Amino acid sequence: QAGGQGGSAASSAPATPRPEDDAVESRLTSHFSVNLFVTAIADGQVSSSTAPKVQERLAQIVRKVPKEQNTSVEVVGGGTMDLKMRVFVVNSEDAKAVGDYVNAHVNQHPAAFVVLARQLSMAVLYDPATLDLGDASVADRLRKQAKTRAVKVLRESIAAKMSGVTAACLRGYEGALAPGERLAAVLATLAQPVPSDPSAARYVTFAARIKGCPLVSDSGKRTAAELAAGRGITWGTA
């Protein structure tokens, strides 16, 4: 679990790196990148002046929160609070609906939504000999893992003392943009360049998670069809 749950640092010793771990890491020569718009549902209500179709979409976003985005966080000043995050791919219809509403209601107190990260650039590292990104379903799996990892990253960042993010801030009483402004510096420290990206772009990185299967196998690349047939890899959570 993410670092927002507390606990003593001495409760578990760091694992000793194993040679096979190094071998696996050396095969992660490609990356799948996705930019995420990370928000949370706050205490405010959507303005009644919002267009009916937009109100309907926003209401659905509030109602249908994926279980991995329905979480709890430690906040500055002590204590924990429940938080319903909503993580979207940048430029998706849902991201546009929330983003446009926030931009039009930046002075709403309490805000209906708060922005945690306007654009969180994630890179999922993977072995191209194992995963075929030409298969749209594989890309969808990695995108879902990136969203799940983003929740973990934000929980840990909110818990960091340097964030200055309070419960009131997350509930929208300091406006829609305050949490993201405070978290920006923390998130910037987590980003790093990726060897497989020749540009100067920086990402929050993690390895694709595959349960119960080595990253390289004699059968070559695994497709979503194999997954559906129960013969291929089993996906883990990020």
mmCIF file of C-alpha atoms in Angstrom, residues 7-108:
data_model
loop_
_atom_site.group_PDB
_atom_site.id
_atom_site.type_symbol
_atom_site.label_atom_id
_atom_site.label_comp_id
_atom_site.label_asym_id
_atom_site.label_seq_id
_atom_site.Cartn_x
_atom_site.Cartn_y
_atom_site.Cartn_z
ATOM 1 C CA GLY A 7 3.518 2.982 10.229
ATOM 2 C CA SER A 8 7.049 2.799 11.500
ATOM 3 C CA ALA A 9 9.935 2.920 9.065
ATOM 4 C CA ALA A 10 11.619 0.275 11.184
ATOM 5 C CA SER A 11 8.751 -2.185 10.823
ATOM 6 C CA SER A 12 10.226 -3.790 7.740
ATOM 7 C CA ALA A 13 13.779 -3.974 6.475
ATOM 8 C CA PRO A 14 14.528 -3.099 2.839
ATOM 9 C CA ALA A 15 14.648 -6.126 0.606
ATOM 10 C CA THR A 16 18.054 -7.225 -0.626
ATOM 11 C CA PRO A 17 18.270 -6.821 -4.427
ATOM 12 C CA ARG A 18 18.301 -10.177 -6.197
ATOM 13 C CA PRO A 19 20.238 -10.927 -9.403
ATOM 14 C CA GLU A 20 17.007 -11.913 -11.133
ATOM 15 C CA ASP A 21 15.528 -8.505 -10.277
ATOM 16 C CA ASP A 22 18.447 -6.813 -12.016
ATOM 17 C CA ALA A 23 17.960 -9.080 -15.017
ATOM 18 C CA VAL A 24 14.283 -8.177 -15.227
ATOM 19 C CA GLU A 25 15.045 -4.462 -14.958
ATOM 20 C CA SER A 26 17.578 -4.693 -17.771
ATOM 21 C CA ARG A 27 14.852 -5.973 -20.103
ATOM 22 C CA LEU A 28 12.513 -3.031 -19.501
ATOM 23 C CA THR A 29 13.790 -1.208 -22.560
ATOM 24 C CA SER A 30 10.530 0.368 -23.745
ATOM 25 C CA HIS A 31 7.952 2.593 -22.145
ATOM 26 C CA PHE A 32 4.283 3.414 -22.525
ATOM 27 C CA SER A 33 3.545 7.026 -21.642
ATOM 28 C CA VAL A 34 0.249 8.580 -20.637
ATOM 29 C CA ASN A 35 -0.613 12.033 -19.333
ATOM 30 C CA LEU A 36 -3.192 12.041 -16.557
ATOM 31 C CA PHE A 37 -5.473 14.733 -15.183
ATOM 32 C CA VAL A 38 -5.916 13.926 -11.489
ATOM 33 C CA THR A 39 -8.800 15.432 -9.548
ATOM 34 C CA ALA A 40 -10.878 14.725 -6.455
ATOM 35 C CA ILE A 41 -14.528 15.203 -5.593
ATOM 36 C CA ALA A 42 -14.872 18.014 -3.068
ATOM 37 C CA ASP A 43 -17.681 19.327 -0.835
ATOM 38 C CA GLY A 44 -19.231 21.808 -3.266
ATOM 39 C CA GLN A 45 -22.181 21.227 -5.574
ATOM 40 C CA VAL A 46 -22.129 21.602 -9.344
ATOM 41 C CA SER A 47 -23.581 24.997 -10.201
ATOM 42 C CA SER A 48 -27.218 24.951 -11.301
ATOM 43 C CA SER A 49 -26.284 27.259 -14.190
ATOM 44 C CA THR A 50 -24.239 24.460 -15.784
ATOM 45 C CA ALA A 51 -25.640 23.135 -19.073
ATOM 46 C CA PRO A 52 -27.902 20.088 -18.497
ATOM 47 C CA LYS A 53 -25.749 17.696 -20.558
ATOM 48 C CA VAL A 54 -22.621 18.771 -18.689
ATOM 49 C CA GLN A 55 -24.446 18.425 -15.358
ATOM 50 C CA GLU A 56 -25.417 14.878 -16.342
ATOM 51 C CA ARG A 57 -21.827 13.939 -17.233
ATOM 52 C CA LEU A 58 -20.427 15.479 -14.039
ATOM 53 C CA ALA A 59 -23.063 13.707 -11.939
ATOM 54 C CA GLN A 60 -22.024 10.396 -13.479
ATOM 55 C CA ILE A 61 -18.366 11.156 -12.720
ATOM 56 C CA VAL A 62 -19.308 11.764 -9.075
ATOM 57 C CA ARG A 63 -21.463 8.629 -8.827
ATOM 58 C CA LYS A 64 -19.247 6.104 -10.599
ATOM 59 C CA VAL A 65 -15.917 6.204 -8.791
ATOM 60 C CA PRO A 66 -13.644 3.208 -9.558
ATOM 61 C CA LYS A 67 -12.869 1.306 -6.361
ATOM 62 C CA GLU A 68 -9.116 1.955 -6.610
ATOM 63 C CA GLN A 69 -9.817 5.713 -6.787
ATOM 64 C CA ASN A 70 -12.025 5.625 -3.678
ATOM 65 C CA THR A 71 -9.299 5.945 -1.082
ATOM 66 C CA SER A 72 -8.152 7.632 2.116
ATOM 67 C CA VAL A 73 -5.231 9.981 2.647
ATOM 68 C CA GLU A 74 -3.151 11.353 5.490
ATOM 69 C CA VAL A 75 -3.197 15.115 5.567
ATOM 70 C CA VAL A 76 -0.902 17.761 6.987
ATOM 71 C CA GLY A 77 -1.760 18.390 10.602
ATOM 72 C CA GLY A 78 -2.483 14.756 11.334
ATOM 73 C CA GLY A 79 -5.368 12.428 10.764
ATOM 74 C CA THR A 80 -6.796 10.779 7.693
ATOM 75 C CA MET A 81 -9.769 11.532 5.484
ATOM 76 C CA ASP A 82 -11.699 9.697 2.826
ATOM 77 C CA LEU A 83 -11.027 11.000 -0.664
ATOM 78 C CA LYS A 84 -12.716 10.128 -3.929
ATOM 79 C CA MET A 85 -10.151 10.767 -6.630
ATOM 80 C CA ARG A 86 -11.051 10.865 -10.284
ATOM 81 C CA VAL A 87 -8.178 10.137 -12.652
ATOM 82 C CA PHE A 88 -8.619 10.813 -16.368
ATOM 83 C CA VAL A 89 -6.457 10.627 -19.442
ATOM 84 C CA VAL A 90 -5.722 14.210 -20.482
ATOM 85 C CA ASN A 91 -7.974 15.312 -23.365
ATOM 86 C CA SER A 92 -10.582 12.612 -22.679
ATOM 87 C CA GLU A 93 -14.219 13.736 -22.638
ATOM 88 C CA ASP A 94 -14.468 13.358 -18.856
ATOM 89 C CA ALA A 95 -11.228 15.283 -18.339
ATOM 90 C CA LYS A 96 -12.545 18.055 -20.563
ATOM 91 C CA ALA A 97 -15.866 18.194 -18.696
ATOM 92 C CA VAL A 98 -14.220 18.491 -15.268
ATOM 93 C CA GLY A 99 -11.449 20.792 -16.518
ATOM 94 C CA ASP A 100 -13.883 23.170 -18.221
ATOM 95 C CA TYR A 101 -16.087 23.272 -15.128
ATOM 96 C CA VAL A 102 -13.116 24.010 -12.855
ATOM 97 C CA ASN A 103 -11.847 26.747 -15.173
ATOM 98 C CA ALA A 104 -15.283 28.367 -15.196
ATOM 99 C CA HIS A 105 -15.672 28.161 -11.399
ATOM 100 C CA VAL A 106 -12.205 28.777 -9.979
ATOM 101 C CA ASN A 107 -13.651 31.007 -7.259
ATOM 102 C CA GLN A 108 -16.327 28.570 -6.085
#
